[in-house]
Structure formats: C-alpha cells, structure tokens
Tab-separated table of N, CA and C in Angstrom:
chain	number	residue	atom	x	y	z
A	17	UNK	N	95.702	79.491	119.027
A	17	UNK	CA	96.358	80.450	118.149
A	17	UNK	C	96.975	81.579	118.986
A	18	UNK	N	96.237	81.995	120.056
A	18	UNK	CA	96.744	83.065	120.905
A	18	UNK	C	98.072	82.669	121.542
A	19	UNK	N	98.156	81.404	121.989
A	19	UNK	CA	99.379	80.943	122.631
A	19	UNK	C	100.529	80.868	121.642
A	20	UNK	N	100.237	80.458	120.416
A	20	UNK	CA	101.283	80.400	119.387
A	20	UNK	C	101.809	81.803	119.098
A	21	UNK	N	100.886	82.760	118.945
A	21	UNK	CA	101.295	84.137	118.658
A	21	UNK	C	102.106	84.713	119.811
A	22	UNK	N	101.668	84.453	121.065
A	22	UNK	CA	102.394	84.946	122.235
A	22	UNK	C	103.779	84.311	122.306
A	23	UNK	N	103.827	82.997	122.100
A	23	UNK	CA	105.101	82.285	122.137
A	23	UNK	C	106.062	82.813	121.075
A	24	UNK	N	105.584	82.966	119.848
A	24	UNK	CA	106.469	83.431	118.778
A	24	UNK	C	106.898	84.872	118.998
A	25	UNK	N	106.029	85.691	119.613
A	25	UNK	CA	106.415	87.062	119.927
A	25	UNK	C	107.537	87.072	120.960
A	26	UNK	N	107.417	86.249	122.005
A	26	UNK	CA	108.457	86.174	123.037
A	26	UNK	C	109.765	85.684	122.427
A	27	UNK	N	109.685	84.636	121.613
A	27	UNK	CA	110.885	84.102	120.968
A	27	UNK	C	111.527	85.156	120.070
A	28	UNK	N	110.697	85.894	119.333
A	28	UNK	CA	111.264	86.900	118.425
A	28	UNK	C	111.938	88.026	119.197
A	29	UNK	N	111.384	88.384	120.355
A	29	UNK	CA	112.011	89.426	121.163
A	29	UNK	C	113.333	88.947	121.751
A	30	UNK	N	113.380	87.672	122.132
A	30	UNK	CA	114.603	87.134	122.719
A	30	UNK	C	115.651	86.770	121.678
A	31	UNK	N	115.190	86.181	120.582
A	31	UNK	CA	116.154	85.645	119.638
A	31	UNK	C	116.201	86.331	118.296
A	32	UNK	N	115.338	87.280	118.040
A	32	UNK	CA	115.371	88.006	116.788
A	32	UNK	C	114.788	87.268	115.597
A	33	UNK	N	114.054	86.180	115.835
A	33	UNK	CA	113.446	85.499	114.689
A	33	UNK	C	112.109	86.145	114.371
A	34	UNK	N	111.656	85.963	113.166
A	34	UNK	CA	110.387	86.582	112.774
A	34	UNK	C	109.221	85.654	113.072
A	35	UNK	N	108.042	86.242	113.134
A	35	UNK	CA	106.829	85.475	113.366
A	35	UNK	C	106.521	84.608	112.157
A	36	UNK	N	105.982	83.412	112.378
A	36	UNK	CA	105.597	82.591	111.241
A	36	UNK	C	104.442	83.227	110.484
A	37	UNK	N	104.297	82.843	109.235
A	37	UNK	CA	103.284	83.442	108.371
A	37	UNK	C	101.891	83.321	108.969
A	38	UNK	N	101.545	82.162	109.553
A	38	UNK	CA	100.190	81.974	110.061
A	38	UNK	C	99.887	82.825	111.283
A	39	UNK	N	100.909	83.369	111.945
A	39	UNK	CA	100.686	84.195	113.129
A	39	UNK	C	100.654	85.681	112.794
A	40	UNK	N	100.993	86.033	111.567
A	40	UNK	CA	100.982	87.433	111.177
A	40	UNK	C	99.599	87.818	110.675
A	41	UNK	N	99.221	89.075	110.878
A	41	UNK	CA	97.945	89.560	110.363
A	41	UNK	C	98.000	89.702	108.853
A	42	UNK	N	96.883	89.478	108.220
A	42	UNK	CA	96.816	89.612	106.762
A	42	UNK	C	96.793	91.090	106.394
A	43	UNK	N	97.669	91.485	105.507
A	43	UNK	CA	97.741	92.871	105.037
A	43	UNK	C	97.035	92.945	103.688
A	44	UNK	N	95.710	92.910	103.739
A	44	UNK	CA	94.883	92.913	102.532
A	44	UNK	C	93.935	94.099	102.608
A	45	UNK	N	93.691	94.721	101.472
A	45	UNK	CA	92.819	95.902	101.449
A	45	UNK	C	91.391	95.549	101.840
A	46	UNK	N	90.692	96.512	102.443
A	46	UNK	CA	89.251	96.340	102.611
A	46	UNK	C	88.591	96.520	101.244
A	47	UNK	N	87.317	96.214	101.155
A	47	UNK	CA	86.600	96.466	99.908
A	47	UNK	C	86.127	97.910	99.932
A	48	UNK	N	86.596	98.689	98.966
A	48	UNK	CA	86.278	100.113	98.868
A	48	UNK	C	85.606	100.400	97.537
A	49	UNK	N	84.575	101.217	97.582
A	49	UNK	CA	83.978	101.745	96.358
A	49	UNK	C	84.334	103.223	96.349
A	50	UNK	N	85.152	103.635	95.388
A	50	UNK	CA	85.681	105.000	95.343
A	50	UNK	C	85.112	105.699	94.119
A	51	UNK	N	84.547	106.896	94.336
A	51	UNK	CA	83.968	107.677	93.244
A	51	UNK	C	84.637	109.042	93.181
A	52	UNK	N	85.018	109.452	91.992
A	52	UNK	CA	85.546	110.786	91.742
A	52	UNK	C	84.529	111.511	90.882
A	53	UNK	N	84.263	112.771	91.214
A	53	UNK	CA	83.229	113.521	90.491
A	53	UNK	C	83.452	115.017	90.645
A	54	UNK	N	82.736	115.823	89.858
A	54	UNK	CA	82.826	117.273	90.052
A	54	UNK	C	82.414	117.636	91.481
A	55	UNK	N	83.070	118.626	92.039
A	55	UNK	CA	82.815	119.023	93.416
A	55	UNK	C	81.484	119.744	93.572
A	56	UNK	N	80.881	119.559	94.732
A	56	UNK	CA	79.682	120.317	95.084
A	56	UNK	C	80.049	121.567	95.891
A	57	UNK	N	81.351	121.815	96.041
A	57	UNK	CA	81.873	122.968	96.767
A	57	UNK	C	82.641	123.839	95.768
A	58	UNK	N	82.260	125.106	95.603
A	58	UNK	CA	82.908	125.949	94.590
A	58	UNK	C	84.404	126.191	94.818
A	59	UNK	N	84.906	125.923	96.019
A	59	UNK	CA	86.333	126.105	96.296
A	59	UNK	C	87.185	124.988	95.688
A	60	UNK	N	86.547	123.909	95.296
A	60	UNK	CA	87.272	122.736	94.811
A	60	UNK	C	86.746	122.306	93.450
A	61	UNK	N	87.632	121.827	92.614
A	61	UNK	CA	87.275	121.365	91.277
A	61	UNK	C	86.631	119.978	91.312
A	62	UNK	N	87.115	119.133	92.216
A	62	UNK	CA	86.724	117.733	92.226
A	62	UNK	C	86.599	117.246	93.657
A	63	UNK	N	85.795	116.218	93.862
A	63	UNK	CA	85.695	115.582	95.175
A	63	UNK	C	85.695	114.072	94.989
A	64	UNK	N	85.987	113.369	96.071
A	64	UNK	CA	86.053	111.912	96.038
A	64	UNK	C	85.242	111.360	97.201
A	65	UNK	N	84.395	110.376	96.903
A	65	UNK	CA	83.698	109.605	97.932
A	65	UNK	C	84.433	108.288	98.089
A	66	UNK	N	84.678	107.891	99.325
A	66	UNK	CA	85.257	106.587	99.620
A	66	UNK	C	84.254	105.860	100.495
A	67	UNK	N	83.745	104.761	99.983
A	67	UNK	CA	82.766	103.981	100.745
A	67	UNK	C	83.364	102.625	101.079
A	68	UNK	N	83.481	102.374	102.379
A	68	UNK	CA	83.877	101.052	102.840
A	68	UNK	C	82.633	100.188	102.741
A	69	UNK	N	82.697	99.087	102.011
A	69	UNK	CA	81.509	98.266	101.858
A	69	UNK	C	81.073	97.658	103.180
A	70	UNK	N	81.974	97.624	104.142
A	70	UNK	CA	81.631	97.098	105.457
A	70	UNK	C	81.084	98.180	106.386
A	71	UNK	N	80.922	99.419	105.888
A	71	UNK	CA	80.440	100.441	106.810
A	71	UNK	C	80.387	101.844	106.273
A	72	UNK	N	81.222	102.698	106.820
A	72	UNK	CA	81.132	104.147	106.643
A	72	UNK	C	81.523	104.632	105.251
A	73	UNK	N	81.026	105.841	104.946
A	73	UNK	CA	81.391	106.545	103.714
A	73	UNK	C	82.012	107.882	104.091
A	74	UNK	N	82.974	108.309	103.285
A	74	UNK	CA	83.661	109.568	103.527
A	74	UNK	C	83.705	110.390	102.250
A	75	UNK	N	83.645	111.709	102.427
A	75	UNK	CA	83.777	112.630	101.305
A	75	UNK	C	85.049	113.436	101.523
A	76	UNK	N	85.822	113.602	100.447
A	76	UNK	CA	87.074	114.360	100.540
A	76	UNK	C	87.143	115.386	99.426
A	77	UNK	N	87.496	116.618	99.808
A	77	UNK	CA	87.766	117.676	98.835
A	77	UNK	C	89.265	117.832	98.628
A	78	UNK	N	90.035	117.315	99.589
A	78	UNK	CA	91.488	117.352	99.496
A	78	UNK	C	92.027	116.042	100.053
A	79	UNK	N	93.323	115.913	100.094
A	79	UNK	CA	93.934	114.640	100.475
A	79	UNK	C	94.012	114.404	101.978
A	80	UNK	N	93.719	115.395	102.786
A	80	UNK	CA	93.916	115.263	104.229
A	80	UNK	C	92.630	115.244	105.050
A	81	UNK	N	91.555	115.790	104.529
A	81	UNK	CA	90.329	115.906	105.318
A	81	UNK	C	89.242	115.020	104.733
A	82	UNK	N	88.870	114.007	105.492
A	82	UNK	CA	87.805	113.093	105.090
A	82	UNK	C	86.668	113.237	106.090
A	83	UNK	N	85.498	113.608	105.597
A	83	UNK	CA	84.345	113.806	106.462
A	83	UNK	C	83.335	112.696	106.238
A	84	UNK	N	82.758	112.219	107.343
A	84	UNK	CA	81.687	111.231	107.208
A	84	UNK	C	80.615	111.806	106.304
A	85	UNK	N	80.104	110.997	105.422
A	85	UNK	CA	79.121	111.492	104.458
A	85	UNK	C	78.170	110.379	104.069
A	86	UNK	N	77.038	110.794	103.601
A	86	UNK	CA	76.102	109.843	103.027
A	86	UNK	C	76.363	109.845	101.533
A	87	UNK	N	76.818	108.734	101.044
A	87	UNK	CA	77.122	108.641	99.621
A	87	UNK	C	75.831	108.500	98.833
A	88	UNK	N	75.800	109.145	97.691
A	88	UNK	CA	74.639	109.041	96.808
A	88	UNK	C	74.755	107.823	95.891
A	89	UNK	N	75.724	106.979	96.171
A	89	UNK	CA	75.956	105.788	95.359
A	89	UNK	C	74.747	104.873	95.388
A	90	UNK	N	74.357	104.404	94.236
A	90	UNK	CA	73.231	103.475	94.188
A	90	UNK	C	73.655	102.133	94.776
A	91	UNK	N	72.721	101.479	95.409
A	91	UNK	CA	73.003	100.166	95.984
A	91	UNK	C	73.376	99.166	94.892
A	92	UNK	N	72.881	99.381	93.691
A	92	UNK	CA	73.224	98.507	92.569
A	92	UNK	C	74.730	98.578	92.286
A	93	UNK	N	75.297	99.789	92.305
A	93	UNK	CA	76.740	99.942	92.087
A	93	UNK	C	77.550	99.309	93.215
A	94	UNK	N	77.054	99.435	94.433
A	94	UNK	CA	77.741	98.846	95.581
A	94	UNK	C	77.719	97.322	95.471
A	95	UNK	N	76.566	96.755	95.121
A	95	UNK	CA	76.470	95.303	94.945
A	95	UNK	C	77.376	94.824	93.812
A	96	UNK	N	77.433	95.614	92.746
A	96	UNK	CA	78.297	95.266	91.611
A	96	UNK	C	79.758	95.204	92.064
A	97	UNK	N	80.155	96.147	92.909
A	97	UNK	CA	81.520	96.146	93.440
A	97	UNK	C	81.727	94.939	94.352
A	98	UNK	N	80.786	94.695	95.236
A	98	UNK	CA	80.922	93.599	96.194
A	98	UNK	C	80.993	92.243	95.502
A	99	UNK	N	80.198	92.060	94.460
A	99	UNK	CA	80.103	90.752	93.815
A	99	UNK	C	80.909	90.631	92.529
A	100	UNK	N	81.385	91.739	92.007
A	100	UNK	CA	82.100	91.719	90.734
A	100	UNK	C	83.605	91.756	90.908
A	101	UNK	N	84.253	92.070	89.831
A	101	UNK	CA	85.715	92.121	89.861
A	101	UNK	C	86.199	93.496	90.319
A	102	UNK	N	87.419	93.523	90.776
A	102	UNK	CA	88.039	94.774	91.225
A	102	UNK	C	88.522	95.576	90.022
A	103	UNK	N	88.643	96.873	90.213
A	103	UNK	CA	89.228	97.736	89.178
A	103	UNK	C	90.715	97.426	89.073
A	104	UNK	N	91.223	97.462	87.874
A	104	UNK	CA	92.651	97.182	87.688
A	104	UNK	C	93.467	98.447	87.944
A	105	UNK	N	94.713	98.244	88.298
A	105	UNK	CA	95.619	99.376	88.476
A	105	UNK	C	95.783	100.116	87.152
A	106	UNK	N	95.726	99.402	86.055
A	106	UNK	CA	95.806	100.027	84.726
A	106	UNK	C	94.646	101.011	84.530
A	107	UNK	N	93.430	100.617	84.927
A	107	UNK	CA	92.270	101.515	84.804
A	107	UNK	C	92.429	102.751	85.681
A	108	UNK	N	92.941	102.559	86.876
A	108	UNK	CA	93.127	103.678	87.804
A	108	UNK	C	94.175	104.647	87.262
A	109	UNK	N	95.247	104.124	86.718
A	109	UNK	CA	96.289	104.999	86.152
A	109	UNK	C	95.808	105.695	84.878
A	110	UNK	N	94.969	105.027	84.100
A	110	UNK	CA	94.394	105.666	82.905
A	110	UNK	C	93.501	106.832	83.325
A	111	UNK	N	92.738	106.657	84.409
A	111	UNK	CA	91.922	107.742	84.947
A	111	UNK	C	92.812	108.913	85.351
A	112	UNK	N	93.914	108.616	86.037
A	112	UNK	CA	94.832	109.671	86.488
A	112	UNK	C	95.321	110.510	85.305
A	113	UNK	N	95.734	109.860	84.235
A	113	UNK	CA	96.232	110.582	83.055
A	113	UNK	C	95.130	111.401	82.396
A	114	UNK	N	93.947	110.806	82.248
A	114	UNK	CA	92.833	111.514	81.609
A	114	UNK	C	92.390	112.705	82.452
A	115	UNK	N	92.351	112.527	83.760
A	115	UNK	CA	91.948	113.614	84.658
A	115	UNK	C	92.968	114.745	84.619
A	116	UNK	N	94.237	114.411	84.532
A	116	UNK	CA	95.280	115.437	84.439
A	116	UNK	C	95.099	116.257	83.161
A	117	UNK	N	94.813	115.589	82.051
A	117	UNK	CA	94.579	116.302	80.784
A	117	UNK	C	93.343	117.201	80.881
A	118	UNK	N	92.271	116.699	81.509
A	118	UNK	CA	91.058	117.515	81.671
A	118	UNK	C	91.344	118.748	82.519
A	119	UNK	N	92.072	118.571	83.601
A	119	UNK	CA	92.391	119.702	84.485
A	119	UNK	C	93.246	120.733	83.762
A	120	UNK	N	94.242	120.280	83.014
A	120	UNK	CA	95.130	121.201	82.304
A	120	UNK	C	94.401	121.976	81.212
A	121	UNK	N	93.382	121.369	80.631
A	121	UNK	CA	92.643	122.057	79.563
A	121	UNK	C	91.410	122.790	80.086
A	122	UNK	N	91.243	122.817	81.417
A	122	UNK	CA	90.140	123.563	82.016
A	122	UNK	C	88.785	122.885	81.907
A	123	UNK	N	88.763	121.598	81.617
A	123	UNK	CA	87.504	120.863	81.506
A	123	UNK	C	86.991	120.446	82.879
A	124	UNK	N	85.693	120.228	82.939
A	124	UNK	CA	85.046	119.755	84.167
A	124	UNK	C	85.428	118.288	84.389
A	125	UNK	N	85.660	117.884	85.630
A	125	UNK	CA	85.969	116.476	85.892
A	125	UNK	C	84.800	115.576	85.490
A	126	UNK	N	85.114	114.380	85.071
A	126	UNK	CA	84.086	113.403	84.750
A	126	UNK	C	83.919	112.448	85.922
A	127	UNK	N	82.738	111.863	86.017
A	127	UNK	CA	82.481	110.855	87.040
A	127	UNK	C	83.287	109.598	86.717
A	128	UNK	N	83.908	109.034	87.734
A	128	UNK	CA	84.615	107.758	87.593
A	128	UNK	C	84.442	106.978	88.891
A	129	UNK	N	84.303	105.680	88.779
A	129	UNK	CA	84.136	104.828	89.958
A	129	UNK	C	85.116	103.664	89.893
A	130	UNK	N	85.604	103.287	91.064
A	130	UNK	CA	86.572	102.200	91.160
A	130	UNK	C	86.201	101.286	92.313
A	131	UNK	N	86.402	100.009	92.104
A	131	UNK	CA	86.188	99.009	93.144
A	131	UNK	C	87.555	98.455	93.519
A	132	UNK	N	87.931	98.663	94.752
A	132	UNK	CA	89.235	98.208	95.232
A	132	UNK	C	88.981	97.152	96.296
A	133	UNK	N	89.510	95.958	96.063
A	133	UNK	CA	89.299	94.895	97.051
A	133	UNK	C	90.358	93.801	96.935
A	134	UNK	N	90.644	93.223	98.077
A	134	UNK	CA	91.554	92.074	98.177
A	134	UNK	C	92.932	92.340	97.580
A	135	UNK	N	93.427	93.557	97.757
A	135	UNK	CA	94.764	93.904	97.270
A	135	UNK	C	95.775	93.510	98.351
A	136	UNK	N	96.703	92.614	98.047
A	136	UNK	CA	97.689	92.220	99.055
A	136	UNK	C	98.685	93.346	99.333
A	137	UNK	N	99.357	93.231	100.473
A	137	UNK	CA	100.402	94.191	100.850
A	137	UNK	C	99.837	95.615	100.899
A	138	UNK	N	98.628	95.766	101.407
A	138	UNK	CA	97.880	97.017	101.358
A	138	UNK	C	98.549	98.121	102.163
A	139	UNK	N	98.686	97.946	103.452
A	139	UNK	CA	99.242	99.008	104.302
A	139	UNK	C	100.723	99.233	104.017
A	140	UNK	N	101.438	98.179	103.734
A	140	UNK	CA	102.879	98.285	103.527
A	140	UNK	C	103.234	99.031	102.245
A	141	UNK	N	102.407	98.908	101.196
A	141	UNK	CA	102.784	99.520	99.927
A	141	UNK	C	101.602	99.909	99.045
A	142	UNK	N	100.697	98.985	98.809
A	142	UNK	CA	99.712	99.153	97.740
A	142	UNK	C	98.595	100.148	98.014
A	143	UNK	N	98.404	100.552	99.251
A	143	UNK	CA	97.412	101.589	99.546
A	143	UNK	C	97.750	102.857	98.766
A	144	UNK	N	98.997	103.266	98.828
A	144	UNK	CA	99.441	104.450	98.081
A	144	UNK	C	99.420	104.202	96.580
A	145	UNK	N	99.841	103.024	96.163
A	145	UNK	CA	99.896	102.701	94.732
A	145	UNK	C	98.515	102.811	94.093
A	146	UNK	N	97.470	102.348	94.784
A	146	UNK	CA	96.123	102.348	94.219
A	146	UNK	C	95.368	103.653	94.456
A	147	UNK	N	95.582	104.307	95.604
A	147	UNK	CA	94.791	105.502	95.919
A	147	UNK	C	95.421	106.804	95.436
A	148	UNK	N	96.729	106.910	95.420
A	148	UNK	CA	97.366	108.158	94.979
A	148	UNK	C	96.929	108.601	93.583
A	149	UNK	N	96.843	107.704	92.597
A	149	UNK	CA	96.398	108.166	91.271
A	149	UNK	C	94.980	108.739	91.274
A	150	UNK	N	94.123	108.242	92.148
A	150	UNK	CA	92.745	108.745	92.217
A	150	UNK	C	92.727	110.148	92.813
A	151	UNK	N	93.569	110.385	93.804
A	151	UNK	CA	93.602	111.684	94.481
A	151	UNK	C	94.562	112.676	93.833
A	152	UNK	N	95.317	112.245	92.840
A	152	UNK	CA	96.279	113.128	92.173
A	152	UNK	C	95.569	114.364	91.624
A	153	UNK	N	96.193	115.509	91.825
A	153	UNK	CA	95.619	116.767	91.346
A	153	UNK	C	94.748	117.463	92.371
A	154	UNK	N	94.395	116.764	93.440
A	154	UNK	CA	93.612	117.393	94.504
A	154	UNK	C	94.573	118.061	95.479
A	155	UNK	N	94.151	119.174	96.091
A	155	UNK	CA	95.046	119.846	97.042
A	155	UNK	C	95.318	118.959	98.256
A	156	UNK	N	96.448	119.202	98.904
A	156	UNK	CA	96.797	118.431	100.092
A	156	UNK	C	96.043	118.924	101.323
A	157	UNK	N	95.716	120.204	101.364
A	157	UNK	CA	94.978	120.775	102.494
A	157	UNK	C	93.949	121.762	101.965
A	158	UNK	N	93.053	122.171	102.848
A	158	UNK	CA	92.024	123.145	102.467
A	158	UNK	C	92.662	124.488	102.135
A	159	UNK	N	92.092	125.210	101.164
A	159	UNK	CA	92.654	126.529	100.805
A	159	UNK	C	92.433	127.555	101.900
C-alpha cells in the first residue's frame, strides 16, 4: 500500500492526476460524546464537554479555548454513545434553536448530550455543520 501511495503521489505531482480513492485517507469523524450544560464558571452562561471516546475529554467555555478535563459523564452514557446510534443533525439544530430561545428569554441552559460518529467528509465540511450549532451563542474568546 505504501508503494502504491508513493507511486500515485509522484504521478500526481508530475501529471496532475488525483490519488485513487483507496490511497486517500478516510475523512470520517471520530466518535465524540458532546455535552452542553450550565456553566460552573460565573463568567459564562454555558459550557460544553467534548469527550473523544478513544481518549481525552475537553471542557470549553468559549469557542477557542479547550482545556483537558475530567468529564463527569457516566460510563453508561459513553457506552450508549459507543454502541448506539448517532445524534441526527436535525436533533442538533433543534437544540440550537431551543438554546437560542432560552438565552434570549434569560433562562438557564438545559443539559443536552449528543453522540457524533462516523460522519463522512468531516474535516472538509461536516465538522462545522455538526459542531457549530452546539457552540452557537458561546463567546469566541474569553471575556
């Protein structure tokens, strides 16, 4: 496989052809368990935990700063995400609309959890499509 990839890379550089499908890396999302909840920091209304099922967890108060964190997520919820179905984009967008209404009316954020996995075209497009609605309404940087 290494020789095929090297050969096709050389050919593409010389002749401008693209790599065959089998030599390209798969652009598929990792399995993520994402939780939105009221913030534990008084400077922020809401926070988001992002847990990679293959490893680390991160806590975010805004869209730019993700800190390693120990998620309080129950292992039962993680197993449910790993073995169950993924959250639909429709569910994520419904959360975005409901959260916007809660924020505008001064209500406390509600807990919401999403399982994101096996989404094709992840880095090229769908990462933003699936994650932006979850982070909508959060500041871009720390105050």
